[in-house]
GROMACS .gro file of C-alpha atoms in nm:
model
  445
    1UNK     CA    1   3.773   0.229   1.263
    2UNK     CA    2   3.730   0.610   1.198
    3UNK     CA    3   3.479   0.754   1.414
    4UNK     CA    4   3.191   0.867   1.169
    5UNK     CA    5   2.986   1.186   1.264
    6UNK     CA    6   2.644   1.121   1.467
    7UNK     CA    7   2.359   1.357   1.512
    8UNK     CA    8   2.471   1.240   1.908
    9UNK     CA    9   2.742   1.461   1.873
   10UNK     CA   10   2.535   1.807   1.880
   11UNK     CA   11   2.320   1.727   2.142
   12UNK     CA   12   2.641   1.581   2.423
   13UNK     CA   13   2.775   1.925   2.364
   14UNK     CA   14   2.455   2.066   2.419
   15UNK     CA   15   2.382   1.855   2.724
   16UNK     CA   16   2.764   1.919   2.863
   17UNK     CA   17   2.664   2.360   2.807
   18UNK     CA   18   2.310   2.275   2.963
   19UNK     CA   19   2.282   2.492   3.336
   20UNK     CA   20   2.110   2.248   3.501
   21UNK     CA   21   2.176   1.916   3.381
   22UNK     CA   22   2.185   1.622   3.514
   23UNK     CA   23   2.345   1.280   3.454
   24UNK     CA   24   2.256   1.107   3.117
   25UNK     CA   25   2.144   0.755   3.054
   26UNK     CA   26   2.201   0.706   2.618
   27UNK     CA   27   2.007   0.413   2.555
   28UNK     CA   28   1.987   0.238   2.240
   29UNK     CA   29   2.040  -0.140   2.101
   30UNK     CA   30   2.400  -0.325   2.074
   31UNK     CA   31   2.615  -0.177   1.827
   32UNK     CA   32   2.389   0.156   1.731
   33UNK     CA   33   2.744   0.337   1.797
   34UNK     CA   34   2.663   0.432   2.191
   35UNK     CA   35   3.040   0.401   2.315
   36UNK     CA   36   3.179   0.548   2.050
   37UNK     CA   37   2.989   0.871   2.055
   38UNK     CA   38   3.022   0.897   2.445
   39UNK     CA   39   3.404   0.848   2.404
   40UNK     CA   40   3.441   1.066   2.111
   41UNK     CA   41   3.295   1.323   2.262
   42UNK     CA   42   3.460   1.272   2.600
   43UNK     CA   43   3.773   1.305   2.488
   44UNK     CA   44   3.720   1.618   2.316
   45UNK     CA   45   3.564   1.796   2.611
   46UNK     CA   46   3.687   1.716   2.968
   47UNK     CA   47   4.034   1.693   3.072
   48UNK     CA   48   3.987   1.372   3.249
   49UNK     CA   49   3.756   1.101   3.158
   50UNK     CA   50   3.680   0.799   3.353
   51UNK     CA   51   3.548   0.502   3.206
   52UNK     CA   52   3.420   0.162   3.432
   53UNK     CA   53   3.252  -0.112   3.172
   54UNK     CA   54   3.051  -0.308   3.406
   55UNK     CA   55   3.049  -0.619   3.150
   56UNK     CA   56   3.450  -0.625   3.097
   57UNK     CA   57   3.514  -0.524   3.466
   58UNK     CA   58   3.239  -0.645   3.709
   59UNK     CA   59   3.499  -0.628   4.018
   60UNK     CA   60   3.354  -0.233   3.989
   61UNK     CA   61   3.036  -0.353   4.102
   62UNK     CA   62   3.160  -0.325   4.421
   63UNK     CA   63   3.204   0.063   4.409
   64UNK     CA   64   2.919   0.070   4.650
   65UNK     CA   65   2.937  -0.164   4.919
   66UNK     CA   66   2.998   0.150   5.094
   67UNK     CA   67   2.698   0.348   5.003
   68UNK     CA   68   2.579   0.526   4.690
   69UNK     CA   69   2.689   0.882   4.735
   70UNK     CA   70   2.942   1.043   4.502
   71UNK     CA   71   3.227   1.069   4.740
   72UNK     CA   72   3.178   0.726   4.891
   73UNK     CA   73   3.224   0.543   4.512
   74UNK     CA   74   3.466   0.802   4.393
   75UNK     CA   75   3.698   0.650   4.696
   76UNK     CA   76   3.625   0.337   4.613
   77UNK     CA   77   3.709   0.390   4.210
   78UNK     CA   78   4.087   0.527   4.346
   79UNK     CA   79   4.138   0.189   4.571
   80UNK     CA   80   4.028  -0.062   4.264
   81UNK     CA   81   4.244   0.180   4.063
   82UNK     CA   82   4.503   0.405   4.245
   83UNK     CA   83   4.587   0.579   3.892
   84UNK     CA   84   4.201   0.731   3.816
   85UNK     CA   85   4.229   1.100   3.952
   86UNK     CA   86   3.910   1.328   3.925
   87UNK     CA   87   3.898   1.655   3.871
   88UNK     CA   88   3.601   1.919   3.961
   89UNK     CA   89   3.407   2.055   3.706
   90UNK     CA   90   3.578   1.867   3.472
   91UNK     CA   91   3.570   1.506   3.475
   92UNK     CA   92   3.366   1.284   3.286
   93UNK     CA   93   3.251   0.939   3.465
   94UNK     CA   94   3.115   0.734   3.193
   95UNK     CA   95   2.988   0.398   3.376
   96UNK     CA   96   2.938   0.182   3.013
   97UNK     CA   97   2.752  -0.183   2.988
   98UNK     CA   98   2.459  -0.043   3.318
   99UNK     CA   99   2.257  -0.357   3.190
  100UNK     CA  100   2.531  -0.639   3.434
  101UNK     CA  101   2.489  -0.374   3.715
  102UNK     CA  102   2.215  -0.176   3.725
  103UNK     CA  103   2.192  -0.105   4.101
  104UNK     CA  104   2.418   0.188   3.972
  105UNK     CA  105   2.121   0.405   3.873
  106UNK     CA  106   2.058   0.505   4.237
  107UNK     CA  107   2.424   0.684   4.247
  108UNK     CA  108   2.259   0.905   3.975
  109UNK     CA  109   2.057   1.118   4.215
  110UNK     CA  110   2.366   1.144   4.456
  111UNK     CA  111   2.603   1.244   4.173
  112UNK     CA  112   2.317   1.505   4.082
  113UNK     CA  113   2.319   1.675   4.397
  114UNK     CA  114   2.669   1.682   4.439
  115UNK     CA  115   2.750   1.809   4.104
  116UNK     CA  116   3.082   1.795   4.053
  117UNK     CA  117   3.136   1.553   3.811
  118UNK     CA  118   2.945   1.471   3.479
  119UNK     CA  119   2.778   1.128   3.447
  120UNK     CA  120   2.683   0.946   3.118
  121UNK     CA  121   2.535   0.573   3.140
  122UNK     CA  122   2.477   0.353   2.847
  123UNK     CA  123   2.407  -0.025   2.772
  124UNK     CA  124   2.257  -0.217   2.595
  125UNK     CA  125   1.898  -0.225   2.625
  126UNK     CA  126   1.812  -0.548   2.559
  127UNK     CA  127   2.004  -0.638   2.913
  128UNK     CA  128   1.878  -0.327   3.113
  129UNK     CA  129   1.666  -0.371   3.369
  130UNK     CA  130   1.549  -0.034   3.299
  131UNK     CA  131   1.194  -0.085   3.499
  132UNK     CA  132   1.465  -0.079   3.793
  133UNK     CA  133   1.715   0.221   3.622
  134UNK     CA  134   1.423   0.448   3.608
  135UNK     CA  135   1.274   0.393   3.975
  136UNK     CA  136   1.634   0.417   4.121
  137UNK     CA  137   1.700   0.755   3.927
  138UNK     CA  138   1.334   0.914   3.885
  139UNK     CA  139   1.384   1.338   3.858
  140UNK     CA  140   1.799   1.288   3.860
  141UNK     CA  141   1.864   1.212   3.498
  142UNK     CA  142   1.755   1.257   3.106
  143UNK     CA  143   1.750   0.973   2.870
  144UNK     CA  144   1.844   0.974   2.521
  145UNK     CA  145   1.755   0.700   2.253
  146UNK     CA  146   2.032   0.630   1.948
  147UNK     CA  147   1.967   0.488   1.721
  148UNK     CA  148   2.133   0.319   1.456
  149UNK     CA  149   2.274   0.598   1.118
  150UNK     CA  150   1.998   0.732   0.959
  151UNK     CA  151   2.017   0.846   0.592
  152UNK     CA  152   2.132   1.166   0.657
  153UNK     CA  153   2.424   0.982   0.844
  154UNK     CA  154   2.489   0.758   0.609
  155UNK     CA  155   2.502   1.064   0.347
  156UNK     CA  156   2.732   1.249   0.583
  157UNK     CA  157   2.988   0.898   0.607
  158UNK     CA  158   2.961   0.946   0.231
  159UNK     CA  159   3.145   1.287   0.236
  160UNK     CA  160   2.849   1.476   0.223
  161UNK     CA  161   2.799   1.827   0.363
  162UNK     CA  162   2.495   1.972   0.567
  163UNK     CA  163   2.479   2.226   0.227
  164UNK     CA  164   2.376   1.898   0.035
  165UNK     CA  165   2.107   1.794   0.286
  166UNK     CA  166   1.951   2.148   0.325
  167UNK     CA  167   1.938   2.081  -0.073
  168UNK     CA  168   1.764   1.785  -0.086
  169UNK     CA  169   1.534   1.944   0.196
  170UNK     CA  170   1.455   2.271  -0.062
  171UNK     CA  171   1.320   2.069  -0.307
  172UNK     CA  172   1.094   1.885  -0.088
  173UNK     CA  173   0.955   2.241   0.007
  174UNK     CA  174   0.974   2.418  -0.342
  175UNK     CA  175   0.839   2.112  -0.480
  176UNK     CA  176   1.049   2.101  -0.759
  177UNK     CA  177   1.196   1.777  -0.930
  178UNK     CA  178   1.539   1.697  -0.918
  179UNK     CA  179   1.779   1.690  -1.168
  180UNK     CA  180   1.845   1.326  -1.336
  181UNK     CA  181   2.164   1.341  -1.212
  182UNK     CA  182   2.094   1.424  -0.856
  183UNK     CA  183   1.781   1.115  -0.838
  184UNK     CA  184   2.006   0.853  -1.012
  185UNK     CA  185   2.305   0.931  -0.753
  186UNK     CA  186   2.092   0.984  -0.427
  187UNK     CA  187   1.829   0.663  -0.577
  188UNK     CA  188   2.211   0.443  -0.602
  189UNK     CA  189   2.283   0.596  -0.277
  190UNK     CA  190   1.956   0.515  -0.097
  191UNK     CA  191   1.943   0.149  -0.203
  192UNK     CA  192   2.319   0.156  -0.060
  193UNK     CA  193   2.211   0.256   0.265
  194UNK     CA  194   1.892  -0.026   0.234
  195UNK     CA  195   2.163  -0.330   0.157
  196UNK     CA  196   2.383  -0.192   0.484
  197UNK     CA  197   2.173  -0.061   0.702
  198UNK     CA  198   2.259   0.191   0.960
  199UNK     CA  199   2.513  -0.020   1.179
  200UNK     CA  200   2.796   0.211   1.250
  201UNK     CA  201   3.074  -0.065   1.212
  202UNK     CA  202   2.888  -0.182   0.871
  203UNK     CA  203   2.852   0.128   0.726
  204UNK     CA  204   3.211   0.182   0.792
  205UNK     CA  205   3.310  -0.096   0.634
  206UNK     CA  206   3.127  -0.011   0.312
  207UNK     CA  207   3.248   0.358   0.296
  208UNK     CA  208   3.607   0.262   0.337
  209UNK     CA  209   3.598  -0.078   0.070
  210UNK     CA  210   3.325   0.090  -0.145
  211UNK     CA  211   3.258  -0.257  -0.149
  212UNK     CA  212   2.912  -0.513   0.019
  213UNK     CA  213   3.186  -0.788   0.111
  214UNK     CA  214   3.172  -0.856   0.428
  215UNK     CA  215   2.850  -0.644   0.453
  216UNK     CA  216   2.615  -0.972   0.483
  217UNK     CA  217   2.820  -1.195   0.740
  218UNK     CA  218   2.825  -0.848   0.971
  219UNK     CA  219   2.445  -0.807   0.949
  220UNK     CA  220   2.401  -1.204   1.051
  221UNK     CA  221   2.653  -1.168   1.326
  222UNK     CA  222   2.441  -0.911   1.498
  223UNK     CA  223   2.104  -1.119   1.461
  224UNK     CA  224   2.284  -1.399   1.618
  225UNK     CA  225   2.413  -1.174   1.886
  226UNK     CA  226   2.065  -1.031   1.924
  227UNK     CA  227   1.980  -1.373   1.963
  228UNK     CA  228   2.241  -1.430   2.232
  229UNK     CA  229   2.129  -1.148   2.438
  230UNK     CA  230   1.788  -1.285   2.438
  231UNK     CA  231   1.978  -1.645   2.610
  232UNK     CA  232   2.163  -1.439   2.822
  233UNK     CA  233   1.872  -1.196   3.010
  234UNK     CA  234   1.551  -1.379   2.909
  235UNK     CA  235   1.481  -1.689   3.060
  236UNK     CA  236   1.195  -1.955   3.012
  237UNK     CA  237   0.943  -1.994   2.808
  238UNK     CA  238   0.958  -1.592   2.708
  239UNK     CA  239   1.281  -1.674   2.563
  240UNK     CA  240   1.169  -1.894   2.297
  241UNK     CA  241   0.870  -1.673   2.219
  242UNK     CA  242   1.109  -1.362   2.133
  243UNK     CA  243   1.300  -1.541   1.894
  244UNK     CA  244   0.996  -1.643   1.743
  245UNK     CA  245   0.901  -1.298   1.680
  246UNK     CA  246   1.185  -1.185   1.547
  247UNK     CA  247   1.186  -1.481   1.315
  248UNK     CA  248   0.852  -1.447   1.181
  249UNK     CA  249   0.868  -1.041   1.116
  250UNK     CA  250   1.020  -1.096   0.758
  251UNK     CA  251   0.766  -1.393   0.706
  252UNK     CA  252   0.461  -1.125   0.805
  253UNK     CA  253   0.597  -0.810   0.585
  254UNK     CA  254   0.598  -1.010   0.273
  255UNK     CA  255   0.205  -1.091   0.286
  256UNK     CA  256  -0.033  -0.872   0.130
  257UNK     CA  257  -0.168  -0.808   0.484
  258UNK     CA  258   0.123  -0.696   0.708
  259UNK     CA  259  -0.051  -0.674   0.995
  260UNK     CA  260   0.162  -0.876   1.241
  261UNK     CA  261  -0.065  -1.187   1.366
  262UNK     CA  262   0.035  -1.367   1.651
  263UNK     CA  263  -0.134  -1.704   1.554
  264UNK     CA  264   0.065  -1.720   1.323
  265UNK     CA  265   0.385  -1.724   1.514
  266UNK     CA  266   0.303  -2.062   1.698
  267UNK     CA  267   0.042  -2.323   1.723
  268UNK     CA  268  -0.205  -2.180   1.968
  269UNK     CA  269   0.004  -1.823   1.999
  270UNK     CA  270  -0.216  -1.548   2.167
  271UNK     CA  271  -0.155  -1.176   2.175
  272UNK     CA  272  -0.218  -1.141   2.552
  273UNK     CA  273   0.106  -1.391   2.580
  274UNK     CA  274   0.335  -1.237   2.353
  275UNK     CA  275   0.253  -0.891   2.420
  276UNK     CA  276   0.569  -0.879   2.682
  277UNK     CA  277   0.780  -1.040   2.412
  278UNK     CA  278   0.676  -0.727   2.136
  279UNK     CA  279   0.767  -0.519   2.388
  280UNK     CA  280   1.105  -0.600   2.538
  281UNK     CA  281   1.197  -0.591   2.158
  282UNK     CA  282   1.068  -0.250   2.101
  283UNK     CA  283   1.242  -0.133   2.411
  284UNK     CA  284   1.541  -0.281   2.326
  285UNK     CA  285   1.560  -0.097   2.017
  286UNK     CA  286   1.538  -0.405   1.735
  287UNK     CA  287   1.197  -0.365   1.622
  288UNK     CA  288   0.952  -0.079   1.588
  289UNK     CA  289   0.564  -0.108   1.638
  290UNK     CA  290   0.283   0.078   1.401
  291UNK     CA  291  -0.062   0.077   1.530
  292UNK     CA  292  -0.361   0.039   1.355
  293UNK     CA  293  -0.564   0.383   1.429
  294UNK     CA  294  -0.930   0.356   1.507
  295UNK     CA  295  -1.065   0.650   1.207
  296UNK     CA  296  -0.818   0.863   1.027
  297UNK     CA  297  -0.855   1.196   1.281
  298UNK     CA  298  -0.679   1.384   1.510
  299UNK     CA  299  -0.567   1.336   1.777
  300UNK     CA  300  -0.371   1.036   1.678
  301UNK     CA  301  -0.225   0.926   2.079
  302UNK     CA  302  -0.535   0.757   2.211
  303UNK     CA  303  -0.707   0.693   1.899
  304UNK     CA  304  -0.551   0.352   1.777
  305UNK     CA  305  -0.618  -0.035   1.873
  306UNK     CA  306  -0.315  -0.146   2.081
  307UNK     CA  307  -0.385  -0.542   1.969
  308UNK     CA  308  -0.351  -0.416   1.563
  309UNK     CA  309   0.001  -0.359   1.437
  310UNK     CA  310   0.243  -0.424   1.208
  311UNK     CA  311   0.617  -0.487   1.312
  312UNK     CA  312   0.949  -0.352   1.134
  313UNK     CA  313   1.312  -0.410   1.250
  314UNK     CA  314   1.466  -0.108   1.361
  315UNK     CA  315   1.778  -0.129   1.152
  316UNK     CA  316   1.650  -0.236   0.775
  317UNK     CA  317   1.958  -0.438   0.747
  318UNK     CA  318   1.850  -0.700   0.989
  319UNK     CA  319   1.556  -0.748   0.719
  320UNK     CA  320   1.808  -0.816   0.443
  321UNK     CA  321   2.005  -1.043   0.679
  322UNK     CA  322   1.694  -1.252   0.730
  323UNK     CA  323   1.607  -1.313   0.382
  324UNK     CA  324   1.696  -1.655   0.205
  325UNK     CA  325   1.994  -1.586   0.045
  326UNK     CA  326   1.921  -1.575  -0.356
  327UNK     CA  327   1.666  -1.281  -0.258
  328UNK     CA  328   1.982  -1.069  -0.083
  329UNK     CA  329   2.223  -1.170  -0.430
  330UNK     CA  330   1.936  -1.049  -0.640
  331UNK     CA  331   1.876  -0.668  -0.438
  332UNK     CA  332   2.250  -0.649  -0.440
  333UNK     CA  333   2.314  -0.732  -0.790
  334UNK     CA  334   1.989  -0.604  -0.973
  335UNK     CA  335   1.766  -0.398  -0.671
  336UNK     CA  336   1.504  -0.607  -0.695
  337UNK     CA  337   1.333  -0.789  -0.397
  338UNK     CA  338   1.040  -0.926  -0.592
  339UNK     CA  339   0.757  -1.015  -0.335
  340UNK     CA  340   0.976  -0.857  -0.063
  341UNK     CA  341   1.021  -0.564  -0.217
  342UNK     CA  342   0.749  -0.349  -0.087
  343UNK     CA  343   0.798  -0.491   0.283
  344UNK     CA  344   1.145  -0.337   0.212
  345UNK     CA  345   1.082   0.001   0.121
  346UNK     CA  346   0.792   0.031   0.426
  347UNK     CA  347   1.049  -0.104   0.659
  348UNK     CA  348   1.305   0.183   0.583
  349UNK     CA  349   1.035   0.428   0.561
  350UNK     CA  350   0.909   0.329   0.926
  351UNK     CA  351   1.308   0.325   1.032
  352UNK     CA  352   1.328   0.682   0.896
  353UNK     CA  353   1.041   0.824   1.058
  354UNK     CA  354   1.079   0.694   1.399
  355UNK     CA  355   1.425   0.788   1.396
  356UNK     CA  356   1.330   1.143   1.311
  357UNK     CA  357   1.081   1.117   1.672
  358UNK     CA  358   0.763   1.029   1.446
  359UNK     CA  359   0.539   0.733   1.620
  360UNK     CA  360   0.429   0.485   1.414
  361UNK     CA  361   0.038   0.473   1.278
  362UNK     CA  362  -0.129   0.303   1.014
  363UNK     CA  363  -0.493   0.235   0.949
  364UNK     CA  364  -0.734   0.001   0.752
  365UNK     CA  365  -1.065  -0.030   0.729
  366UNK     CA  366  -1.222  -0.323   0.783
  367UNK     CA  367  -1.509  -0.314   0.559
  368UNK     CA  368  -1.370  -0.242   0.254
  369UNK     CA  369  -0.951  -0.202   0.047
  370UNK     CA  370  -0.884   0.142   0.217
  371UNK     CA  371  -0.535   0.074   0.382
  372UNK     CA  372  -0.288   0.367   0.432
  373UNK     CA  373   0.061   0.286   0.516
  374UNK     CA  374   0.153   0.565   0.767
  375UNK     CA  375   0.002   0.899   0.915
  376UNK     CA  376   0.180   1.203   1.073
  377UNK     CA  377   0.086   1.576   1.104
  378UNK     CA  378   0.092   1.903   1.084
  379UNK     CA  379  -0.038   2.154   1.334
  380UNK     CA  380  -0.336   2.132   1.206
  381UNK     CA  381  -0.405   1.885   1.000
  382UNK     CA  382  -0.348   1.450   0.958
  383UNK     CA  383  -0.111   1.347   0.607
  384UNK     CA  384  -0.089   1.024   0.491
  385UNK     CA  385   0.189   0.846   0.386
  386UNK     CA  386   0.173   0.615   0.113
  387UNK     CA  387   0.490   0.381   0.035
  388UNK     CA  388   0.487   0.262  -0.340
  389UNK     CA  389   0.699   0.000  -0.482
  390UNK     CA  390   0.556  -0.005  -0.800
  391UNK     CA  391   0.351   0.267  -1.013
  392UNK     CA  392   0.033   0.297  -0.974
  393UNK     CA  393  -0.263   0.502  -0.890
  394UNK     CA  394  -0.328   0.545  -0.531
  395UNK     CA  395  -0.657   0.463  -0.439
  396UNK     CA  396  -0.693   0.465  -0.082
  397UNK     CA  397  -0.519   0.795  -0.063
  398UNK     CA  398  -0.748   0.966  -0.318
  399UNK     CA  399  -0.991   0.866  -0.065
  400UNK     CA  400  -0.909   1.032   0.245
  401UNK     CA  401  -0.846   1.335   0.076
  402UNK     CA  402  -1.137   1.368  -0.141
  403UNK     CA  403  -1.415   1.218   0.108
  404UNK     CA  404  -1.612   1.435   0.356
  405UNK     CA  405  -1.578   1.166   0.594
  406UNK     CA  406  -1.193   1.244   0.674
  407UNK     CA  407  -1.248   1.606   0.740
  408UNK     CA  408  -0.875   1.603   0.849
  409UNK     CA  409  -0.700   1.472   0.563
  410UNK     CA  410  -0.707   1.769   0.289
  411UNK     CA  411  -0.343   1.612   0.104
  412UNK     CA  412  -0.102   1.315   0.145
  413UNK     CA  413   0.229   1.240   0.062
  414UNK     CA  414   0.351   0.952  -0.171
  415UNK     CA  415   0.660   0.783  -0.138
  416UNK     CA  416   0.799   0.602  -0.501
  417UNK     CA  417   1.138   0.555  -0.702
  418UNK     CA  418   1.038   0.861  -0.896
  419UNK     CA  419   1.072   1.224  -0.887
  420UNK     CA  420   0.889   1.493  -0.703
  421UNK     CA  421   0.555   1.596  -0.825
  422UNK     CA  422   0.226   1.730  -0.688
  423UNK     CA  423  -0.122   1.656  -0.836
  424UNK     CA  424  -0.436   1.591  -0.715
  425UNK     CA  425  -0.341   1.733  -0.354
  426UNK     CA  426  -0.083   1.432  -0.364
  427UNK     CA  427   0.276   1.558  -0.288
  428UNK     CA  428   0.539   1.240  -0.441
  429UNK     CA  429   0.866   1.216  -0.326
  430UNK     CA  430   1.150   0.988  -0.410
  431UNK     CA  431   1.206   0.754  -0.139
  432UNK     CA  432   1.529   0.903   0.009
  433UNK     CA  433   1.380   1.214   0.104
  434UNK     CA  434   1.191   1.025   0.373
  435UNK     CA  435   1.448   1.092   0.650
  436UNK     CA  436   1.313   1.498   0.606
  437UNK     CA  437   0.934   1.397   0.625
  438UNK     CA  438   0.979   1.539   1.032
  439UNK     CA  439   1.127   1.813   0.943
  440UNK     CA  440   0.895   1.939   0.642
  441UNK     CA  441   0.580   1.857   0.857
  442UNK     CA  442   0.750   2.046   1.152
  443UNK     CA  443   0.747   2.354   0.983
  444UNK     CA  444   0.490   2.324   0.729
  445UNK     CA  445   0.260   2.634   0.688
   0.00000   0.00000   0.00000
């Protein structure tokens, strides 16, 4: 499979040039690309590069019977493997699959001392014990989180150049429309990228075939895999209570109310026993969590209700896998999802942002119809984000701008199928510019 370009990339090189770094645990779920980047980049930049995959070759677990310094597992790498040479200042030691040995992290602080030798770690997160990673390694490494391709990925596996994105990106900022041409081949390519999701192996498969064969038995191999992970590391009742969540997510974005309820997942179900279960999921990278806010205001952190939210996979692709199967034939053929529709286009939107670094907010009042989908900010000031699947006015948002009570919210941003505009303090933009909504709000004066 050709290796397809990852914003990864930039920031190993930067990490590699960085004067004091130390080693590197990429976390991320199965299949999100992790080993490919590391190798990719590997092979480009150090002369040697040693790779031990705990889950292929668990007789390496025993690199440190001896101790966990550098030299003491660097000896025992040569006697499991005479051939493995290492040299200073420019060897990589890439330990892959931490989650089957994670007793590993504590060589981290010892291979940060020394300094020698680079160190990346990566696994699966769904397996790591990371609890246990990040109190063996505390102050002797840097995490990063992949994630599966975003848009601008996706665009860039298309052929497309960094010229074309800063494109796209000038007319969000100049607020000016596109041309027909550009918003009927970026709307075709958008609702591409919603059918494949951001799966490295599945998007490669579509760019090479320009084809979706093969696209839907991929995405329902990886939710049975998911699946399989959750048999492998959970155990007991917990076990049967992820899978239920997981399940039920599609189920709970189709409803008018998308607020995730728990009682709804099993006879009896309360949040204070599945709370574990949301979380392992989140922190294995398959679902993200929006919380309902307390009042539209700044500051957001601290100001939401941690037993409101509403759940979205991580990868939109794993919602199209989980639909019944005339509902995936009719998006594919004809783009439309009917009821799921909407649940669709606020799942990708809540992909895009948190892969951008955004958290996840949402609020609704419960007195009354005001609902907004999403909030982020400026320096000064709270935007919401509206995601519309069909026309129509929007209500809610009208009302946090033009109320005295939100004296935060002075304009919002609407997401649609249509073009950009901006009326009524209301900026819309065509739902596959939402991968720039970080950026724009980043440097928005």
């Amino acid at each position: 499979m050709k290796y397809l370009k990852r914003k990864i990339d930039t920031y190993l090189v930067e990490w590699k040039e960085s004067v004091n770094k130390k080693p590197l645990i990429v976390k991320g779920a199965r299949q999100v690309g992790k080993t490919e980047a590391i190798l990719n980049f590997a092979t480009k930049h150090y002369e040697k590069v040693v790779k031990i995959n705990f889950a292929e070759e668990p007789h390496y677990k025993a690199i440190v019977q001896d101790g966990y310094s550098a030299d003491a597992i660097l000896k025992n790498i040569t006697i499991l493997n005479p051939k493995v040479h290492f040299e200073e200042g420019n060897t990589l030691i890439f330990f892959d699959e931490v989650q089957e040995f994670p007793d590993i992290a504590t060589s981290l602080k010892f291979f940060r001392i020394d300094g020698r030798y680079d160190v990346i770690c990566s696994g699966s997160l769904l397996g790591i014990h990371y609890h246990q990673i990040e109190h063996n390694s505390v102050g002797y490494k840097e995490d990063y989180n992949m994630y599966s391709m975003d848009f601008e990925e996706f665009l860039w596996a298309k052929g497309y150049s960094d010229a074309t994105i800063d494109g796209l990106y000038q007319h969000v900022v100049e607020r000016s429309p596109f041309s027909a041409l550009e918003h009927k081949v970026f709307m075709s390519l958008f609702q591409d990228y919603c059918i494949t999701g951001g799966m490295p192996e599945i998007v490669s498969q579509y760019v090479e075939h320009e084809t979706f064969e093969g696209v839907l038995e991929m995405q329902q191999q990886l939710v049975l895999d998911y699946k399989e992970d959750v048999r492998k590391y959970v155990h007991g009742i917990e076990q049967t209570r992820i899978i239920n969540v997981f399940n039920r997510i599609p189920i709970q974005l189709a409803q008018d109310n998308k607020k995730f309820q728990i009682s709804k997942v099993a006879s009896g179900a309360k949040n204070k026993d599945y709370w574990g279960c949301i979380e392992l999921l989140q922190d294995a990278g398959i679902v993200n969590i929006c919380y309902c806010m307390n009042f539209p205001e700044l500051p957001i952190k601290g100001n939401y209700d941690d037993s409101k939210y509403k759940l979205y996979y991580a990868d939109t692709g794993l919602l199209v896998a989980q639909l019944d199967e005339e509902s995936q034939v009719d998006f594919r053929e004809n783009q439309n999802m009917g009821t799921y529709k909407g649940a669709l286009y606020e799942n990708i939107v809540a992909e895009a942002l948190r892969k951008s670094g955004a958290e996840l907010f949402y609020y609704k009042r419960q007195d009354s119809t005001l609902e907004e989908d999403f909030f982020m900010r400026t320096r000064w000031s709270l935007v919401p984000i509206e995601v519309k699947a069909r026309k129509g006015q929007s209500q809610s948002m009208r009302t946090l701008i033009g109320s005295d009570k939100y004296a935060d919210i002075s304009w919002g941003i609407k997401l649609t199928s249509g073009n950009v505009g901006f009326a009524n303090q209301i900026l819309t933009l065509p739902y596959f510019c939402s991968f720039l909504l970080s950026r724009y709000l980043k440097n928005f004066e």
